[in-house]
PDB file of C-alpha atoms in Angstrom:
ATOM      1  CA  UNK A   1     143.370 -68.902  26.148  1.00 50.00           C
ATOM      2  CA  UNK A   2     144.216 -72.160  27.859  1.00 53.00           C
ATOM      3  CA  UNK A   3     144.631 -75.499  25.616  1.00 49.00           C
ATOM      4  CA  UNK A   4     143.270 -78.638  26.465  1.00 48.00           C
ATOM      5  CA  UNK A   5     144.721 -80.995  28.748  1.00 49.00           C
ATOM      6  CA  UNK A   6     146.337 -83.568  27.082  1.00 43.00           C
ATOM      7  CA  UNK A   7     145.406 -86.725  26.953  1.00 55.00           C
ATOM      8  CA  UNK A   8     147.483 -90.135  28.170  1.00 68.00           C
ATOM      9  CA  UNK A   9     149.083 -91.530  24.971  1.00 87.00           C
ATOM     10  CA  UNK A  10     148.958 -94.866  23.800  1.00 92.00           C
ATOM     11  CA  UNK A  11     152.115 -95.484  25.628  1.00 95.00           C
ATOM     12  CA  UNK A  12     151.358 -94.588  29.181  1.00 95.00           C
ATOM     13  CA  UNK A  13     148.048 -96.700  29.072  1.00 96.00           C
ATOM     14  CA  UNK A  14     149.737 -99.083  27.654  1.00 97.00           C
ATOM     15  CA  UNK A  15     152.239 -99.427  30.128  1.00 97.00           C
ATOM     16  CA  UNK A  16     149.322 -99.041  32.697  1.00 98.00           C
ATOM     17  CA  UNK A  17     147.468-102.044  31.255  1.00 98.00           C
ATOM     18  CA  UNK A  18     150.692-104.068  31.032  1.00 98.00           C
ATOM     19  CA  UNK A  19     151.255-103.331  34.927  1.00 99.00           C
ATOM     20  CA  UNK A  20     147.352-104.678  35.495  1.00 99.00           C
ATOM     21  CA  UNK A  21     148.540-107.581  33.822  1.00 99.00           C
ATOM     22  CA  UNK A  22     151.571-108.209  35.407  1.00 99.00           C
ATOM     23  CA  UNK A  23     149.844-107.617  38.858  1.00 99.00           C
ATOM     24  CA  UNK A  24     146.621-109.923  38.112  1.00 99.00           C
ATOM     25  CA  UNK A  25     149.354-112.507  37.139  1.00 99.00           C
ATOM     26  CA  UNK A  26     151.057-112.313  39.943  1.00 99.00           C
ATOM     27  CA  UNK A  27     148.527-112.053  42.288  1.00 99.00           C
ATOM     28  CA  UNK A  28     146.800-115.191  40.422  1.00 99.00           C
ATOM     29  CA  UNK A  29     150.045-117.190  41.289  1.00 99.00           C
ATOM     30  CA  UNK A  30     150.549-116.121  44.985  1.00 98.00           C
ATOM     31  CA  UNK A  31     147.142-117.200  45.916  1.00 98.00           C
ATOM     32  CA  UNK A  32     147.363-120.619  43.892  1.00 98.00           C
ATOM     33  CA  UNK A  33     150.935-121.198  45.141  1.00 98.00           C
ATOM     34  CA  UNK A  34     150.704-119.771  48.758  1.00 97.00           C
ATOM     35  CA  UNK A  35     147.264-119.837  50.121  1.00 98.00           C
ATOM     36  CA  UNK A  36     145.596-122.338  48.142  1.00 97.00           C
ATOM     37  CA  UNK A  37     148.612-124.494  47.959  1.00 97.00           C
ATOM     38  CA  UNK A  38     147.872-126.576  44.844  1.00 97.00           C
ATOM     39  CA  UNK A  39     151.230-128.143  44.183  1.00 96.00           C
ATOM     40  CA  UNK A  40     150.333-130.530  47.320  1.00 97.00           C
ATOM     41  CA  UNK A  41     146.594-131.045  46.053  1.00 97.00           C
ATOM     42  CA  UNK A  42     147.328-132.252  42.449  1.00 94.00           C
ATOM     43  CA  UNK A  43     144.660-131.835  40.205  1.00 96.00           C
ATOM     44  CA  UNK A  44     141.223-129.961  41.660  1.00 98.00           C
ATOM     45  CA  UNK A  45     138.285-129.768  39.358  1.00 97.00           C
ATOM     46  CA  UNK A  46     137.157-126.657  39.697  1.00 97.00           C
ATOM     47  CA  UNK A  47     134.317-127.066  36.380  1.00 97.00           C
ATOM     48  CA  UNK A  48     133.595-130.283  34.202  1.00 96.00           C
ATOM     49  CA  UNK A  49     135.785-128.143  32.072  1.00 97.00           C
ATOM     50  CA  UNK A  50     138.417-126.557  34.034  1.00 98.00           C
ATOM     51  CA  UNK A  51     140.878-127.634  36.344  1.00 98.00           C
ATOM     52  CA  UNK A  52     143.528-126.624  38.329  1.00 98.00           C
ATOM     53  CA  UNK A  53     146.820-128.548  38.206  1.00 98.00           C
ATOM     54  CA  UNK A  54     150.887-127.507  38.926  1.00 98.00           C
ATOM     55  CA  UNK A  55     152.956-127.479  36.231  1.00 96.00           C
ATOM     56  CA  UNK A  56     156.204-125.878  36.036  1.00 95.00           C
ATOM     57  CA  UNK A  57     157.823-124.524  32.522  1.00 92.00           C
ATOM     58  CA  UNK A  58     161.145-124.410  31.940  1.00 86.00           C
ATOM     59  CA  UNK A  59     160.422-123.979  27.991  1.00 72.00           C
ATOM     60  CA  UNK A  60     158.890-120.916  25.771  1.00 62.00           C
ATOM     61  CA  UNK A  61     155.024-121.622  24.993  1.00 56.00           C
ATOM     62  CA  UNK A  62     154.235-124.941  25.736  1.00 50.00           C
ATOM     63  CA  UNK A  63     157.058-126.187  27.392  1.00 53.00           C
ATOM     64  CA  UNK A  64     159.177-126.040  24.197  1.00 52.00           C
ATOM     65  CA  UNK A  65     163.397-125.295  24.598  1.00 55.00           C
ATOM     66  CA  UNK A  66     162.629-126.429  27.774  1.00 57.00           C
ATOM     67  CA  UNK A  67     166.313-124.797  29.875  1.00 56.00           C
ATOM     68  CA  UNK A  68     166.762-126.848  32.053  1.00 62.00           C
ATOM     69  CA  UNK A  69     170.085-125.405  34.501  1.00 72.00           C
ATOM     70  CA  UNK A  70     170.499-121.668  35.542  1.00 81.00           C
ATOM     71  CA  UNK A  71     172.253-121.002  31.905  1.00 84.00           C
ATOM     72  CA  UNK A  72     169.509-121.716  30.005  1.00 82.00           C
ATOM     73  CA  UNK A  73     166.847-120.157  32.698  1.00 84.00           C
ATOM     74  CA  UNK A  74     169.004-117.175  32.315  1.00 89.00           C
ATOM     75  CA  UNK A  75     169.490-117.119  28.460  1.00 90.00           C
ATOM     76  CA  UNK A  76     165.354-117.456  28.685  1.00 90.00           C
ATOM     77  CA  UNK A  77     165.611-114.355  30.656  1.00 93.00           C
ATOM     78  CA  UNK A  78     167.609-112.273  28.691  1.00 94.00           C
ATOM     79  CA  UNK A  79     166.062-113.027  25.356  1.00 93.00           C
ATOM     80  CA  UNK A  80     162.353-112.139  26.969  1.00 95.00           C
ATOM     81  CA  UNK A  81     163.785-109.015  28.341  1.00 97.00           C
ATOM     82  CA  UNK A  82     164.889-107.903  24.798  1.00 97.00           C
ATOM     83  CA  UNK A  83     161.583-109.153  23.422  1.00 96.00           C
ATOM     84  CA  UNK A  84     159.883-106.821  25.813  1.00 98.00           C
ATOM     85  CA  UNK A  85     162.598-103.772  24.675  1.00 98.00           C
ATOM     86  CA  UNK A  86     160.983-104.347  20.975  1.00 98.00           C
ATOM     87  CA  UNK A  87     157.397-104.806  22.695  1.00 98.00           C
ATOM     88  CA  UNK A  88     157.888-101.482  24.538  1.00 97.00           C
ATOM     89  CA  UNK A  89     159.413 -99.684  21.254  1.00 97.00           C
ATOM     90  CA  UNK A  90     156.607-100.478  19.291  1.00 96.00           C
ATOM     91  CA  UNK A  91     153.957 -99.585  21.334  1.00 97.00           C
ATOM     92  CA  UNK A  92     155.801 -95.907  21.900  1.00 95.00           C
ATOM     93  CA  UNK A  93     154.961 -96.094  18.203  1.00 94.00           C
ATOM     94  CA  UNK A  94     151.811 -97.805  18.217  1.00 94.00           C
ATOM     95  CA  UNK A  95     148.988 -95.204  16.593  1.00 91.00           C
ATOM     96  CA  UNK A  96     145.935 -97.540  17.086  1.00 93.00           C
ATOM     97  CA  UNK A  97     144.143 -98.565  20.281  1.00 94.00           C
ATOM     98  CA  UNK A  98     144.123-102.478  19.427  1.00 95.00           C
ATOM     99  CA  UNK A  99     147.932-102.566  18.360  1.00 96.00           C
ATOM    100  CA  UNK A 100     148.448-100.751  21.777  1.00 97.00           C
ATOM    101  CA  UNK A 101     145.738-103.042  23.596  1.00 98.00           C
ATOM    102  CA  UNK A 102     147.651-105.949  21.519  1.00 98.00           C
ATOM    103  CA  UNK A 103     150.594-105.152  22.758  1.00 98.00           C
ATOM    104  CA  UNK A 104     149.696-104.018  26.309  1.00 98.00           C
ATOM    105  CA  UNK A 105     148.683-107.490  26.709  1.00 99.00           C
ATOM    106  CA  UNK A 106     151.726-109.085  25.212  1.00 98.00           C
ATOM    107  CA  UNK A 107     154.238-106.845  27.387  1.00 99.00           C
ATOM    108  CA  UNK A 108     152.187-107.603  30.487  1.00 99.00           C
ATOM    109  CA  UNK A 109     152.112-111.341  30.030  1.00 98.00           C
ATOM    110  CA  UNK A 110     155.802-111.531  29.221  1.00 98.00           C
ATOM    111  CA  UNK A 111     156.963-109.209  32.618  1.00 98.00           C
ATOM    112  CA  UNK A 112     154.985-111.679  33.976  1.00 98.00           C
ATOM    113  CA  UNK A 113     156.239-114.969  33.415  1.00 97.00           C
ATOM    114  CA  UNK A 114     160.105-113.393  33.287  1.00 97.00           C
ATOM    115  CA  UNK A 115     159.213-112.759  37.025  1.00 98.00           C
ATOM    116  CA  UNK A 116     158.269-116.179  37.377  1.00 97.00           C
ATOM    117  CA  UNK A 117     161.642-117.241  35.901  1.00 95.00           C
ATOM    118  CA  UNK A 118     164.092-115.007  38.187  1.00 95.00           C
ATOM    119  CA  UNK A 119     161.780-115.674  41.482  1.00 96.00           C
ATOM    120  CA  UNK A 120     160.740-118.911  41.232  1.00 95.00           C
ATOM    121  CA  UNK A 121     163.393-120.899  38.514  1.00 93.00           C
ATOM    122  CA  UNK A 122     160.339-121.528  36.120  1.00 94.00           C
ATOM    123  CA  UNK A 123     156.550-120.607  34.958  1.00 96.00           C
ATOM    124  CA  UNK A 124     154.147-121.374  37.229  1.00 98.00           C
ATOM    125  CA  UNK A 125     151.029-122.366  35.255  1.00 98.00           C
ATOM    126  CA  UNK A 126     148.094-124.235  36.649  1.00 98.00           C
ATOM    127  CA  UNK A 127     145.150-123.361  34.550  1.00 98.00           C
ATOM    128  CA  UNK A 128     143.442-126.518  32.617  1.00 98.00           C
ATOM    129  CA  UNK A 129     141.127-126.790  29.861  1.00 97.00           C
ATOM    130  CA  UNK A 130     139.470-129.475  28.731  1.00 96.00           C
ATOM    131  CA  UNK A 131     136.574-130.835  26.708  1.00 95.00           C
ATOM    132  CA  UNK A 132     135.385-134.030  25.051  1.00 93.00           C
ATOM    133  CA  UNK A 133     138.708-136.248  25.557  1.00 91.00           C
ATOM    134  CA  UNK A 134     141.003-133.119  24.463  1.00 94.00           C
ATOM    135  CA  UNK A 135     142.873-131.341  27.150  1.00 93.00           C
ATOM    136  CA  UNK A 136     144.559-128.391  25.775  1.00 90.00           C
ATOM    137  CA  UNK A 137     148.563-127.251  27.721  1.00 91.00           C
ATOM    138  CA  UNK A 138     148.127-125.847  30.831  1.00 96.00           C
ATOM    139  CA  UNK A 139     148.788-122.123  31.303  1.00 97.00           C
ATOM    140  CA  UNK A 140     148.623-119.322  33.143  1.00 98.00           C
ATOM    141  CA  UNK A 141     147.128-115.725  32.831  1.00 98.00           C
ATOM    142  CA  UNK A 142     150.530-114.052  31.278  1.00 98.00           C
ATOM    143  CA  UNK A 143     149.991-116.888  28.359  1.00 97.00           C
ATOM    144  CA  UNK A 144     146.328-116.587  28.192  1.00 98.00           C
ATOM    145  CA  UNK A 145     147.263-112.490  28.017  1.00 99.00           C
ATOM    146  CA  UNK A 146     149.999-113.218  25.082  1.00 98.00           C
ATOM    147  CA  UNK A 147     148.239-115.318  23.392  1.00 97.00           C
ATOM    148  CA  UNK A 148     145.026-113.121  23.095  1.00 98.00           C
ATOM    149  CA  UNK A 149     147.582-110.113  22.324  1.00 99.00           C
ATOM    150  CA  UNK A 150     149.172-112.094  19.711  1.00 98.00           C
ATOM    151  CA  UNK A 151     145.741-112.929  18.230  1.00 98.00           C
ATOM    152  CA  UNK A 152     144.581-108.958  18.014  1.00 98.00           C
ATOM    153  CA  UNK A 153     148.375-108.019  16.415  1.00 98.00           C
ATOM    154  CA  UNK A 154     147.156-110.842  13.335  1.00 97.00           C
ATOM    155  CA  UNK A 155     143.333-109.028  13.460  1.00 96.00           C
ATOM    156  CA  UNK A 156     144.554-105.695  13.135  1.00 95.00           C
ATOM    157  CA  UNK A 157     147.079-106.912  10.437  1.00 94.00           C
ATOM    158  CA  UNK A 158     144.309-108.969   8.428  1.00 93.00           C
ATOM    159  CA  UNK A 159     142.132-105.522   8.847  1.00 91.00           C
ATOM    160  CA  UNK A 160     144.203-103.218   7.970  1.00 86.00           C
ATOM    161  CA  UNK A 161     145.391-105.074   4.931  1.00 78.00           C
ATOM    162  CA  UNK A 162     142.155-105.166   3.704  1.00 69.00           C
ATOM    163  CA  UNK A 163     141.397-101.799   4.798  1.00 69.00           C
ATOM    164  CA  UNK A 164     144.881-100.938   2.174  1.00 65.00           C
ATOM    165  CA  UNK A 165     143.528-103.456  -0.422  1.00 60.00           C
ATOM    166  CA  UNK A 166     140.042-101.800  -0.503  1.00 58.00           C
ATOM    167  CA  UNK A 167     141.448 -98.268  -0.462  1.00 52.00           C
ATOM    168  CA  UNK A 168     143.626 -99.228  -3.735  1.00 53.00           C
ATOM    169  CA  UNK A 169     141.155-101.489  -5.539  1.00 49.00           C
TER     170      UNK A 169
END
């Protein structure tokens, strides 16, 4: 009697997404960087809502503890690299498809922009929204992945802590 093939854990498709990630990312910036060129074409509206536009991050999210010098690139480096140890850790652990989605995306997006940071001496981000006057930070698609990841990690919490609260009430 044979059993039945096993099936990929949480872990290894987790690690597959994250590598999607990373190589969409990465992709995204070679073409905007070396065949479309856009730090020599400025701003290009692509939609009355979107546009693309070169900045380069030195910071976290948003530009913030902006390192500016190869000891604070490098300290950036090194603390994202142990933020993707923990990343990796829990999602060995994780026992639910959106924590592992949620944190397939997060892992991705931070691989990402670390590459960014050792290849290129900061974050290339270029994508811009806008609407109405308001023009929110420009980013890239390892924030945009974060961020969403970030965003299921708080659903999943606010869900399952009803799902506990209902279960004991």
């Amino acid at each position: 009697m044979t059993s039945a093939p096993a099936t990929p854990s949480f872990f290894a498709k987790g690690l597959l997404a994250a590598g999607l990630i990373v190589l969409a990312d990465q992709l995204s910036k070679w073409w905007v960087l070396d065949i479309f060129q856009l730090p020599a074409k400025g701003i290009v509206e692509v939609l009355p809502f979107f546009n693309l536009v070169m900045v380069w991050n030195r910071g976290v999210s948003f530009g913030l503890l902006a390192a500016d010098g190869d000891l604070g690139r490098w300290l950036l480096v090194g603390f994202t690299l142990a933020i993707c140890g923990v990343v990796a850790v829990w999602l060995k652990r994780a026992e639910r498809c959106l924590v592992a989605a949620a944190l397939a995306l997060v892992l991705g997006g931070a691989i990402g922009n670390i590459i960014d940071r050792v290849r290129l001496g900061a974050v290339a981000d270029f994508i811009q929204l806008h609407a109405a006057g308001y023009s929110f930070y420009v980013f890239n698609i390892a924030d945009a992945a974060i961020s969403i990841g970030v965003a299921l990690l708080l659903m999943d919490a606010i869900l399952s802590g009803r799902q506990n609260g209902s279960a004991e009430g």
